Coordinates of C-alpha atoms in Angstrom, one line a residue:
M1 CA 4.3 34.2 18.6
S2 CA 7.2 33.7 21.1
V3 CA 8.5 30.1 21.5
S4 CA 8.0 30.3 25.3
M5 CA 4.3 30.8 25.0
K6 CA 2.5 27.7 26.6
L7 CA 0.3 25.6 24.4
D8 CA -2.6 26.1 26.5
T9 CA -2.8 29.8 26.5
I10 CA -4.3 30.2 22.9
I11 CA -7.8 29.5 22.2
S12 CA -8.7 29.9 18.5
S13 CA -11.7 29.1 16.4
Y14 CA -11.8 28.9 12.7
S15 CA -14.6 28.2 10.2
F16 CA -14.3 26.3 6.9
N17 CA -16.4 25.2 4.1
K18 CA -18.7 22.3 5.1
L19 CA -18.7 19.1 3.3
V20 CA -21.7 17.8 1.2
S21 CA -24.3 16.6 3.4
P22 CA -24.5 12.8 3.4
S23 CA -28.2 12.7 3.0
T24 CA -29.5 12.9 -0.7
T25 CA -29.0 16.3 -1.8
N26 CA -28.3 18.4 -5.0
T27 CA -25.6 20.7 -4.0
S28 CA -23.9 23.4 -6.2
L29 CA -20.4 23.4 -4.8
L30 CA -18.0 26.4 -4.9
S31 CA -16.0 27.3 -8.0
I32 CA -12.4 28.1 -6.8
S33 CA -10.5 30.6 -9.0
S34 CA -6.5 30.7 -9.0
P35 CA -4.1 32.3 -11.4
F36 CA -2.0 28.9 -11.1
L37 CA -4.6 26.3 -11.6
P38 CA -5.9 25.1 -15.0
K39 CA -9.7 25.8 -15.3
S40 CA -10.4 22.0 -15.9
R41 CA -9.8 21.4 -12.2
L42 CA -11.5 24.6 -10.8
S43 CA -15.3 24.1 -11.6
L44 CA -17.0 21.4 -9.5
R45 CA -20.1 19.9 -11.0
N46 CA -23.5 19.6 -9.3
R47 CA -23.7 16.2 -7.9
T48 CA -26.1 13.9 -6.1
T49 CA -24.7 12.2 -3.1
T50 CA -26.5 9.2 -1.5
A51 CA -25.5 7.3 1.4
S52 CA -27.1 4.7 3.7
S53 CA -28.2 5.5 7.1
S54 CA -26.2 4.1 10.0
N55 CA -29.2 2.0 10.7
V56 CA -28.8 -0.1 7.7
I57 CA -25.2 -0.9 8.5
I58 CA -26.1 -2.5 11.9
K59 CA -28.1 -5.7 11.4
A60 CA -29.7 -7.7 14.0
S61 CA -32.7 -10.2 14.0
S62 CA -32.8 -9.7 17.6
S63 CA -31.2 -7.9 20.4
T64 CA -31.0 -8.0 24.3
T65 CA -30.9 -5.2 26.8
L66 CA -27.7 -5.3 28.8
A67 CA -28.1 -2.4 31.0
D68 CA -29.7 0.8 31.5
S69 CA -26.9 3.3 32.5
E70 CA -28.3 6.6 33.7
G71 CA -30.8 6.7 31.1
I72 CA -28.8 5.0 28.3
K73 CA -30.1 1.7 27.2
I74 CA -27.3 -0.6 26.1
T75 CA -28.2 -3.5 23.9
S76 CA -26.5 -6.6 22.5
V77 CA -26.6 -7.0 18.9
P78 CA -25.9 -10.6 17.8
T79 CA -23.4 -11.0 15.0
K80 CA -21.1 -13.4 13.3
P81 CA -17.4 -13.2 12.3
I82 CA -16.7 -11.6 9.0
E83 CA -13.7 -12.7 7.0
G84 CA -10.8 -10.4 5.9
Q85 CA -10.6 -8.0 8.8
K86 CA -6.9 -8.1 9.3
T87 CA -5.3 -4.6 9.6
G88 CA -2.3 -3.7 7.3
T89 CA 0.4 -1.1 8.3
S90 CA -2.1 1.8 8.7
G91 CA -5.3 0.1 9.8
L92 CA -8.1 -1.6 8.0
R93 CA -8.8 -0.6 4.4
K94 CA -11.2 -2.0 1.9
K95 CA -13.6 -0.7 -0.7
V96 CA -16.3 1.5 0.8
K97 CA -19.0 -1.0 -0.3
V98 CA -17.3 -3.7 1.9
F99 CA -17.6 -1.5 4.9
M100 CA -21.2 -0.7 4.1
Q101 CA -22.1 -4.3 4.5
D102 CA -24.2 -5.4 7.5
N103 CA -22.1 -5.2 10.6
Y104 CA -18.8 -5.1 8.8
L105 CA -17.6 -1.8 10.5
A106 CA -19.4 -2.6 13.7
N107 CA -17.6 -5.9 14.1
W108 CA -14.2 -4.4 13.9
I109 CA -15.0 -1.6 16.2
Q110 CA -16.4 -4.1 18.9
A111 CA -13.5 -6.3 18.4
L112 CA -11.1 -3.4 19.1
F113 CA -13.0 -2.7 22.5
N114 CA -12.8 -6.4 23.1
S115 CA -9.0 -6.2 22.6
L116 CA -8.3 -3.2 25.0
P117 CA -7.8 -3.4 28.8
P118 CA -11.0 -1.8 30.2
E119 CA -8.9 0.8 31.9
D120 CA -7.9 2.1 28.5
F121 CA -11.3 3.3 27.6
K122 CA -13.7 2.9 30.5
N123 CA -15.3 6.4 31.4
G124 CA -12.4 7.8 29.5
S125 CA -12.4 10.0 26.4
L126 CA -11.7 9.2 22.7
V127 CA -11.1 11.4 19.8
L128 CA -12.9 10.7 16.5
G129 CA -12.3 12.4 13.2
G130 CA -11.4 11.6 9.6
D131 CA -10.5 12.9 6.1
G132 CA -14.1 13.8 5.0
R133 CA -14.4 10.9 2.5
Y134 CA -17.6 9.2 1.6
F135 CA -19.2 7.1 4.4
N136 CA -17.4 9.1 7.1
R137 CA -20.5 10.6 8.6
E138 CA -22.4 7.5 8.8
A139 CA -19.4 5.7 10.3
A140 CA -19.0 8.2 12.9
Q141 CA -22.5 7.7 14.2
I142 CA -21.9 3.9 14.4
I143 CA -18.6 4.5 16.2
I144 CA -20.1 7.0 18.6
K145 CA -22.8 4.4 19.5
I146 CA -20.6 1.4 19.9
A147 CA -18.2 3.6 22.0
A148 CA -21.1 4.5 24.4
G149 CA -22.2 1.0 24.5
N150 CA -18.7 -0.1 25.7
G151 CA -18.6 2.4 28.6
V152 CA -16.6 5.3 27.1
G153 CA -17.3 8.4 28.8
K154 CA -16.7 11.0 26.2
I155 CA -16.3 11.3 22.5
L156 CA -14.3 14.3 21.1
V157 CA -15.2 14.5 17.4
G158 CA -14.2 17.1 14.7
R159 CA -16.9 19.2 13.3
D160 CA -18.5 17.5 10.3
G161 CA -16.4 14.5 11.3
I162 CA -13.3 16.3 9.9
L163 CA -9.9 15.9 11.8
S164 CA -6.7 15.2 9.8
T165 CA -4.6 12.4 11.0
P166 CA -1.9 14.7 12.5
A167 CA -4.6 16.7 14.1
V168 CA -6.2 13.5 15.7
S169 CA -2.8 12.9 17.3
A170 CA -2.4 16.4 18.3
V171 CA -5.9 16.5 20.0
I172 CA -5.2 13.3 21.8
R173 CA -2.0 14.6 23.2
K174 CA -3.3 18.1 24.3
R175 CA -6.6 16.9 25.7
K176 CA -4.9 13.7 27.4
A177 CA -7.5 11.5 25.6
N178 CA -7.3 7.7 26.0
G179 CA -6.9 7.3 22.2
G180 CA -8.7 8.0 19.0
F181 CA -10.3 6.7 15.8
I182 CA -9.1 8.0 12.4
M183 CA -11.6 7.4 9.5
S184 CA -9.5 7.4 6.5
A185 CA -8.0 5.4 3.7
S186 CA -5.1 8.0 3.4
H187 CA -4.0 8.7 0.0
N188 CA -6.4 6.3 -1.7
P189 CA -9.4 7.5 -3.8
G190 CA -12.7 8.2 -2.1
G191 CA -16.3 7.9 -3.2
P192 CA -19.1 5.1 -3.5
E193 CA -16.9 2.9 -5.7
Y194 CA -13.7 3.5 -4.0
D195 CA -12.0 3.2 -0.6
W196 CA -12.5 3.6 3.1
G197 CA -10.4 2.9 6.1
I198 CA -10.3 2.9 10.0
K199 CA -7.5 2.8 12.5
F200 CA -6.8 3.3 16.2
N201 CA -4.4 5.6 17.8
Y202 CA -3.3 5.1 21.5
N203 CA -3.1 7.8 24.2
S204 CA 0.4 8.9 23.0
G205 CA -1.2 9.8 19.6
Q206 CA 0.6 6.9 17.9
P207 CA -1.0 4.2 15.8
A208 CA -1.8 1.1 17.8
P209 CA 1.2 -1.5 17.9
E210 CA 0.9 -4.9 16.2
S211 CA 0.2 -6.5 19.7
I212 CA -3.1 -4.8 19.7
T213 CA -3.9 -4.9 15.9
D214 CA -3.2 -8.7 16.2
K215 CA -5.7 -9.1 19.1
I216 CA -8.3 -7.1 17.1
Y217 CA -8.1 -9.3 14.2
G218 CA -8.2 -12.4 16.4
N219 CA -11.3 -11.1 18.0
T220 CA -13.0 -10.4 14.7
L221 CA -12.8 -14.2 14.1
S222 CA -14.7 -15.1 17.2
I223 CA -17.0 -12.1 17.7
S224 CA -20.7 -12.9 18.6
E225 CA -22.3 -9.5 19.9
I226 CA -22.0 -5.9 19.5
K227 CA -22.7 -3.5 22.4
M228 CA -24.8 -0.7 21.1
A229 CA -26.0 2.4 23.1
N230 CA -29.5 3.3 22.1
V231 CA -28.8 7.0 21.5
P232 CA -29.9 9.2 18.6
D233 CA -27.6 10.3 15.9
V234 CA -25.4 13.2 16.9
N235 CA -25.5 16.6 15.1
L236 CA -21.9 16.9 13.9
S237 CA -22.2 20.3 12.4
D238 CA -22.4 22.5 15.4
I239 CA -19.7 22.9 18.0
G240 CA -20.7 22.0 21.5
V241 CA -21.5 19.2 24.0
T242 CA -24.3 16.7 23.8
K243 CA -25.0 14.5 26.9
Y244 CA -26.9 11.3 27.3
G245 CA -26.8 10.3 30.9
N246 CA -23.2 9.8 31.9
F247 CA -21.9 9.8 28.2
S248 CA -21.3 12.9 26.1
V249 CA -20.1 13.9 22.7
E250 CA -18.2 17.1 22.1
V251 CA -18.0 18.5 18.7
I252 CA -14.8 20.5 18.4
D253 CA -13.3 22.9 16.0
P254 CA -10.9 20.7 13.8
V255 CA -8.3 23.3 13.4
S256 CA -7.8 25.2 16.5
D257 CA -5.8 22.8 18.7
Y258 CA -3.6 21.9 15.6
L259 CA -2.9 25.6 14.8
E260 CA -2.0 26.4 18.3
L261 CA 0.6 23.6 18.2
M262 CA 1.9 24.8 14.8
Q263 CA 2.4 28.3 16.4
Y264 CA 4.4 26.8 19.2
V265 CA 6.6 24.8 16.8
F266 CA 7.3 27.4 14.2
D267 CA 8.2 31.2 14.0
F268 CA 5.1 32.4 12.3
D269 CA 6.5 35.9 12.0
L270 CA 9.6 34.5 10.1
I271 CA 7.3 32.7 7.6
K272 CA 5.2 35.7 7.4
S273 CA 8.1 37.8 6.3
L274 CA 8.7 35.4 3.4
L275 CA 5.2 35.1 2.4
S276 CA 4.7 38.9 2.3
R277 CA 7.6 39.5 -0.2
S278 CA 6.6 40.5 -3.5
N279 CA 9.2 38.4 -5.3
F280 CA 8.1 35.1 -3.5
R281 CA 5.0 33.2 -4.8
F282 CA 3.5 30.2 -2.9
I283 CA 0.9 27.6 -3.8
F284 CA -0.7 24.9 -1.8
D285 CA -2.7 22.1 -3.4
A286 CA -5.0 20.6 -0.9
M287 CA -6.2 18.0 -3.6
H288 CA -10.0 18.6 -2.2
A289 CA -8.9 16.5 0.9
V290 CA -8.8 17.2 4.6
T291 CA -6.2 19.9 4.5
G292 CA -8.5 22.1 2.6
A293 CA -10.0 22.6 6.0
Y294 CA -6.8 23.7 7.4
A295 CA -5.0 25.6 4.5
K296 CA -6.9 28.9 4.8
P297 CA -6.7 29.2 8.7
I298 CA -3.0 28.5 8.6
F299 CA -1.5 29.8 5.5
V300 CA -4.0 32.6 4.7
D301 CA -5.4 33.8 7.9
S302 CA -2.3 33.1 10.2
L303 CA 0.5 33.6 7.8
G304 CA -0.8 36.2 5.2
A305 CA -0.6 34.2 2.1
D306 CA -2.7 35.2 -0.9
P307 CA -6.2 33.5 -0.7
D308 CA -5.6 32.5 -4.4
S309 CA -2.5 30.6 -3.5
I310 CA -4.9 27.7 -1.9
V311 CA -6.3 25.6 -4.9
N312 CA -8.6 22.5 -4.6
G313 CA -9.2 23.8 -1.0
V314 CA -12.8 22.6 -0.5
P315 CA -12.8 19.0 1.1
L316 CA -15.1 16.8 -0.9
E317 CA -16.3 13.3 -0.2
D318 CA -14.9 11.9 -3.5
F319 CA -11.9 14.3 -3.5
G320 CA -13.3 15.8 -6.6
H321 CA -12.8 12.6 -8.6
G322 CA -9.2 12.9 -7.9
H323 CA -6.5 10.5 -6.5
P324 CA -5.3 12.5 -3.3
D325 CA -1.7 11.2 -3.3
P326 CA 0.8 14.1 -3.5
N327 CA 3.4 12.6 -6.0
L328 CA 4.5 13.6 -9.4
T329 CA 1.7 11.2 -11.1
Y330 CA -1.4 12.2 -9.1
A331 CA -0.6 15.9 -8.5
K332 CA 0.4 16.4 -12.0
D333 CA -1.6 19.8 -12.2
L334 CA 0.6 21.3 -9.3
V335 CA 3.9 19.8 -11.0
D336 CA 2.8 21.6 -14.3
I337 CA 2.4 24.7 -12.6
L338 CA 5.6 24.6 -10.9
Y339 CA 7.4 23.5 -14.1
G340 CA 5.8 26.0 -16.2
E341 CA 6.9 29.5 -17.4
K342 CA 6.6 32.2 -14.5
G343 CA 5.6 29.5 -12.0
P344 CA 5.5 30.0 -8.1
D345 CA 8.8 29.9 -6.2
F346 CA 7.3 27.3 -3.8
G347 CA 4.6 24.6 -4.3
A348 CA 3.4 21.8 -1.9
A349 CA 0.6 19.4 -1.7
S350 CA -0.9 17.2 1.0
D351 CA -2.8 13.9 0.6
G352 CA -6.3 12.7 1.7
D353 CA -5.9 12.7 5.5
G354 CA -3.1 15.2 5.8
D355 CA -0.2 13.2 6.8
R356 CA 1.7 13.2 3.5
N357 CA 3.4 16.0 1.7
M358 CA 5.3 16.9 -1.7
I359 CA 7.6 19.8 -2.1
L360 CA 8.5 21.6 -5.1
G361 CA 10.5 24.6 -6.2
S362 CA 10.5 26.4 -9.5
K363 CA 11.1 23.6 -12.0
F364 CA 12.4 21.4 -9.2
F365 CA 11.1 18.3 -7.3
V366 CA 12.3 17.6 -3.7
T367 CA 12.4 13.8 -3.2
P368 CA 11.0 12.9 0.2
S369 CA 14.4 11.3 1.1
D370 CA 16.2 14.4 0.6
S371 CA 13.4 16.5 2.1
V372 CA 13.8 14.9 5.6
A373 CA 17.6 15.0 5.4
I374 CA 17.4 18.8 4.7
I375 CA 14.7 19.7 7.4
A376 CA 17.0 17.7 9.9
A377 CA 20.2 19.5 8.7
N378 CA 18.4 23.0 9.1
A379 CA 16.2 22.4 11.9
E380 CA 18.2 23.9 14.9
A381 CA 18.7 27.1 13.1
A382 CA 15.5 27.7 11.4
I383 CA 12.7 26.1 13.6
P384 CA 12.4 27.1 17.2
Y385 CA 11.1 23.8 18.4
F386 CA 14.5 22.5 17.7
K387 CA 16.5 25.4 19.1
N388 CA 18.5 23.0 21.3
G389 CA 18.9 20.6 18.4
P390 CA 17.3 17.2 17.5
K391 CA 17.5 14.4 19.9
G392 CA 17.9 11.8 17.2
L393 CA 17.0 11.1 13.5
A394 CA 15.3 8.0 11.9
R395 CA 14.2 6.8 8.5
S396 CA 12.3 3.8 7.2
M397 CA 14.4 1.2 5.8
P398 CA 13.5 1.8 2.1
T399 CA 14.2 5.5 2.4
S400 CA 17.5 6.8 0.9
G401 CA 20.7 7.2 3.2
A402 CA 20.6 10.9 2.9
L403 CA 19.5 11.2 6.4
D404 CA 22.2 8.8 7.8
R405 CA 24.8 11.3 6.5
V406 CA 23.3 14.1 8.3
A407 CA 23.0 12.2 11.5
A408 CA 26.8 11.2 11.2
K409 CA 27.8 15.0 10.6
L410 CA 25.7 16.1 13.5
K411 CA 26.7 13.3 15.7
L412 CA 23.0 12.5 16.5
P413 CA 21.7 9.0 17.3
F414 CA 20.3 7.3 14.1
F415 CA 17.7 4.5 13.6
E416 CA 16.7 2.4 10.6
V417 CA 13.2 1.2 11.1
P418 CA 10.4 -0.7 9.1
T419 CA 7.9 1.1 7.1
G420 CA 5.1 2.3 9.6
W421 CA 4.9 5.3 11.8
K422 CA 4.4 3.2 15.0
F423 CA 8.0 2.3 15.0
F424 CA 9.0 6.0 15.1
G425 CA 6.4 6.5 17.9
N426 CA 8.2 4.2 20.3
L427 CA 11.4 5.9 19.8
M428 CA 9.9 9.3 20.3
D429 CA 8.1 8.4 23.5
A430 CA 11.5 7.1 24.9
G431 CA 13.1 10.4 24.1
K432 CA 15.4 9.0 21.5
L433 CA 14.0 10.6 18.3
S434 CA 13.0 14.2 17.0
I435 CA 12.9 14.2 13.3
C436 CA 12.0 11.2 10.9
G437 CA 10.6 10.4 7.5
E438 CA 9.6 7.8 5.0
E439 CA 10.3 7.8 1.1
S440 CA 6.5 7.5 0.8
F441 CA 6.1 11.3 1.1
G442 CA 5.8 11.2 5.0
T443 CA 7.8 13.5 7.2
G444 CA 7.4 14.5 10.8
S445 CA 8.7 15.1 14.4
D446 CA 8.1 14.3 17.9
H447 CA 5.5 17.3 18.2
I448 CA 3.0 14.5 17.6
R449 CA 3.0 10.9 16.9
E450 CA 2.1 10.8 13.0
K451 CA 3.6 12.0 10.0
D452 CA 2.5 15.5 9.2
G453 CA 1.9 17.2 5.9
I454 CA 1.3 20.8 6.8
W455 CA 4.2 20.6 9.4
A456 CA 6.6 19.6 6.5
V457 CA 5.4 22.6 4.3
L458 CA 5.9 24.9 7.4
A459 CA 9.4 23.4 8.0
W460 CA 10.3 24.1 4.4
L461 CA 8.9 27.7 4.6
S462 CA 10.9 28.1 7.6
I463 CA 14.1 27.0 6.0
I464 CA 13.5 29.3 3.0
A465 CA 12.5 32.3 5.2
Y466 CA 15.5 31.7 7.3
Q467 CA 17.8 31.5 4.4
N468 CA 16.5 34.8 3.0
K469 CA 15.9 36.7 6.4
D470 CA 18.8 39.1 5.7
K471 CA 17.9 39.8 1.9
K472 CA 16.8 43.3 1.1
A473 CA 13.8 44.0 -1.0
G474 CA 14.5 43.2 -4.7
E475 CA 17.5 41.1 -3.9
K476 CA 17.6 37.7 -5.4
L477 CA 16.3 35.1 -3.0
V478 CA 17.8 31.7 -2.1
S479 CA 15.5 29.2 -3.8
V480 CA 14.2 25.8 -3.1
S481 CA 16.8 24.4 -5.6
D482 CA 19.6 26.5 -4.1
V483 CA 18.9 24.9 -0.6
V484 CA 18.9 21.4 -2.1
K485 CA 22.0 21.8 -4.3
Q486 CA 23.9 23.2 -1.3
H487 CA 22.9 20.2 0.7
W488 CA 24.2 17.9 -1.9
A489 CA 27.3 19.8 -2.1
T490 CA 27.9 19.5 1.7
Y491 CA 26.7 15.9 2.1
G492 CA 26.8 14.2 -1.5
R493 CA 23.6 13.2 -3.4
N494 CA 21.7 9.9 -2.9
F495 CA 20.1 9.2 -6.2
F496 CA 16.8 7.5 -5.4
S497 CA 13.8 6.2 -7.2
R498 CA 10.6 4.1 -6.5
Y499 CA 8.6 2.1 -9.0
D500 CA 5.1 1.2 -7.8
Y501 CA 3.3 -1.6 -9.5
E502 CA -0.4 -1.0 -8.1
E503 CA -3.2 -3.7 -7.8
C504 CA -1.2 -6.6 -9.0
E505 CA -2.7 -10.0 -8.7
S506 CA -1.8 -11.0 -5.1
E507 CA -0.8 -14.6 -6.1
G508 CA 1.9 -13.4 -8.7
A509 CA 3.2 -10.7 -6.2
N510 CA 3.5 -13.1 -3.4
K511 CA 5.2 -15.7 -5.7
M512 CA 7.8 -13.1 -6.6
M513 CA 8.5 -12.2 -3.0
S514 CA 9.0 -15.9 -2.1
Y515 CA 11.4 -16.2 -5.1
L516 CA 13.4 -13.3 -3.8
R517 CA 13.7 -14.7 -0.3
D518 CA 14.9 -18.0 -1.8
L519 CA 17.4 -15.9 -3.7
V520 CA 18.6 -14.2 -0.5
L521 CA 19.2 -17.6 1.4
K522 CA 21.4 -18.5 -1.5
S523 CA 23.4 -15.4 -2.0
K524 CA 26.9 -14.8 -1.0
G525 CA 28.9 -11.7 -0.4
G526 CA 31.2 -10.8 -3.5
E527 CA 28.8 -12.4 -6.0
K528 CA 28.5 -10.4 -9.3
Y529 CA 25.2 -8.7 -10.4
G530 CA 26.0 -7.2 -13.7
S531 CA 28.6 -4.6 -12.8
Y532 CA 27.8 -4.5 -9.1
A533 CA 29.2 -6.7 -6.4
L534 CA 27.1 -7.9 -3.6
Q535 CA 27.9 -6.8 -0.1
F536 CA 25.0 -8.7 1.5
A537 CA 21.3 -9.7 0.7
D538 CA 18.6 -10.0 3.5
D539 CA 14.9 -9.8 4.5
F540 CA 15.0 -6.8 6.8
T541 CA 14.3 -7.7 10.4
Y542 CA 14.0 -5.0 13.0
T543 CA 14.3 -5.4 16.9
D544 CA 12.6 -2.5 18.7
P545 CA 15.5 -1.0 20.9
V546 CA 12.6 0.3 23.3
D547 CA 10.4 -2.6 23.9
G548 CA 12.4 -5.5 22.2
S549 CA 9.5 -6.4 19.8
V550 CA 10.8 -8.0 16.5
A551 CA 9.3 -7.2 13.0
S552 CA 10.5 -9.5 10.4
K553 CA 9.9 -9.8 6.7
Q554 CA 10.0 -6.1 6.2
G555 CA 11.6 -5.9 2.8
V556 CA 14.1 -7.8 0.7
R557 CA 17.4 -5.9 0.3
F558 CA 20.4 -6.4 -2.1
V559 CA 23.1 -4.0 -1.0
F560 CA 26.1 -3.8 -3.2
T561 CA 29.7 -2.8 -2.1
D562 CA 29.6 0.7 -3.6
G563 CA 26.7 1.4 -1.3
S564 CA 24.0 1.0 -4.0
R565 CA 20.7 -0.7 -3.0
I566 CA 17.8 -2.6 -4.5
I567 CA 14.7 -3.2 -2.1
F568 CA 11.6 -4.9 -2.8
R569 CA 8.5 -4.8 -0.8
L570 CA 4.7 -5.5 -0.8
S571 CA 2.7 -2.4 0.4
G572 CA 0.1 -2.9 3.2
T573 CA -1.7 0.4 2.3
G574 CA -4.0 -0.6 -0.7
S575 CA -7.5 -1.8 -0.7
A576 CA -7.4 -4.2 -3.4
G577 CA -4.7 -6.7 -4.9
A578 CA -1.1 -6.0 -4.1
T579 CA 1.2 -3.2 -4.7
V580 CA 4.7 -4.1 -5.5
R581 CA 7.4 -1.5 -4.7
I582 CA 10.9 -1.5 -6.1
Y583 CA 13.4 0.9 -4.6
T584 CA 16.7 1.7 -6.2
E585 CA 19.6 4.0 -4.6
Q586 CA 23.0 5.1 -5.4
F587 CA 25.2 7.4 -3.6
E588 CA 27.2 10.1 -5.8
P589 CA 29.8 12.3 -3.9
D590 CA 31.0 14.0 -7.2
V591 CA 29.2 17.5 -7.2
S592 CA 29.7 17.8 -11.0
K593 CA 27.3 14.8 -11.5
H594 CA 24.7 16.1 -9.1
D595 CA 22.4 17.6 -11.7
E596 CA 22.0 14.4 -13.7
D597 CA 18.5 13.0 -14.0
A598 CA 17.9 10.3 -11.4
Q599 CA 16.2 8.0 -13.9
I600 CA 19.4 8.2 -16.1
A601 CA 21.8 7.8 -13.2
L602 CA 19.9 4.8 -11.8
K603 CA 19.0 3.1 -15.0
P604 CA 21.5 0.3 -14.8
L605 CA 20.3 -0.3 -11.2
I606 CA 16.6 -0.2 -12.2
D607 CA 17.3 -2.7 -15.1
L608 CA 19.1 -5.0 -12.7
A609 CA 16.1 -4.9 -10.2
L610 CA 13.7 -5.8 -12.9
S611 CA 15.9 -8.7 -14.1
V612 CA 16.7 -10.2 -10.6
S613 CA 13.1 -9.9 -9.5
K614 CA 11.6 -11.4 -12.7
L615 CA 8.8 -8.9 -12.1
K616 CA 7.1 -9.2 -15.5
E617 CA 7.2 -13.1 -15.4
F618 CA 5.5 -13.1 -11.9
T619 CA 3.0 -10.2 -12.3
G620 CA 2.7 -9.7 -16.0
R621 CA 3.3 -6.1 -15.5
E622 CA 5.3 -4.2 -18.3
K623 CA 5.4 -0.7 -16.6
P624 CA 5.1 0.8 -13.2
T625 CA 1.9 2.7 -12.1
V626 CA 3.8 5.5 -10.5
I627 CA 7.5 6.5 -10.6
T628 CA 8.9 8.6 -7.9

């Protein structure tokens, strides 16, 4: 497809394997075969899925009719505040059983409508979708009824409730919706015993700012009624429009709008030329998560990849009993394939809701910090969307400084922001930013206002394809590792590692952060920390250059005179306890040292981080849950 083709000229419709019905069913799920995947991950067991009807989740001893709008009866359902409904960096996340409590989800949704200016939703349209996890179908019906009860004119919902997080942003932007709901706990596990989540994105497609999420939380503390439309549950399995008076629900294909956007951003013919080579093998692990709905239409049907290159490609409510987090720990099967004998040349995975990614080459892992830097360095040449060059680059504060060096060499504006995609969104809307990323496996651009896992995979395929476009059949191809090592040779290597300590006791984790903040206050430049000399220490504060808002306490930093850094943060993306994250980084300009293992290169800094923080003393944890 040519770059000049307008976005609204293509209409595509694709089908995908439907999820297990939320009603009580015994379903024999598909068995997927692949030459790359161990048999233990291929056969899916018969299972029984049971979920409560949405009628059980809304509890009211009595209700009052508020209005009868063109045939729709709106009732006021009495309710009371429920504790613990404050959102984190990516919405509200809890165990699914918490959300299934009487009025828990309904209270939060109503509090959201109570927090928005009426002109932001009255008679307008909202998008609704999610990652297919357990409870999404029931939650979708609740959200639809409350939206209608509050005067929303139309809900656009993905078939079977499916829309990846990037696709929700794309649909909001293309269809000029007022905003959208995303039902997901992202990379957290799913199923009756695990996690569920909800967040709201605004009309630019970006997550709601803290000014709104703070209002939502405030309203959850005083809520007394839920406005519900008395409409039947909507059939989410069939594409089409259902009308109830002046309110309508349109079930849309979850893939077509997003695919159309990808065809505009990338040169699909260029990528096809790579995937069609006999000496290039590709594998994508959807982790039984939402990108299973997108992988076949995009990689196989549109780009010509072998159908067997898609593994774990059926979205499941419990992600096949897996943890849909694309990193070296939770995507170990994929890692083993790429590091095995005669493994593929390129491997990738995405997470529960499709906004994260992991990139691998043959026996080679690309860190997320390096990934965004390499995409930025090659974007203008390899990706048509950036044919005039990026407007600016940005990274989250804990992400390594590899991107900074690209921005400096290309003379581009550069921004360091707190963790959370909403900070990138403001810069994009102001025309200041094109490409950005987070070390937590999130990469994206201003084509939407969310990080985008499949976009990152297509960006890497574009770079590899561009590097090999003049190679004749049978010639040795430029590999993933070749691209990364050439980048290091040009810019230097930022050795980087993250240690995650998941589900720590919150009290101990918070005491550790308080201790570190006290240490920062007492610190002085020039102080010795082992063999390192301190340049400065602080608790990162960010002033948004667009709207002037201030975000404080975003992570404790110890920056040393040689550029090395240690950073400590508590994550806001978990559903239980606290996740402590420790980041270490060291710059190495010497090409002869670039092949050293990061854990060896960073060991003195890692040991210093554990010593300075007294992590074991405060949390009792001996080892990290995940090392990246």
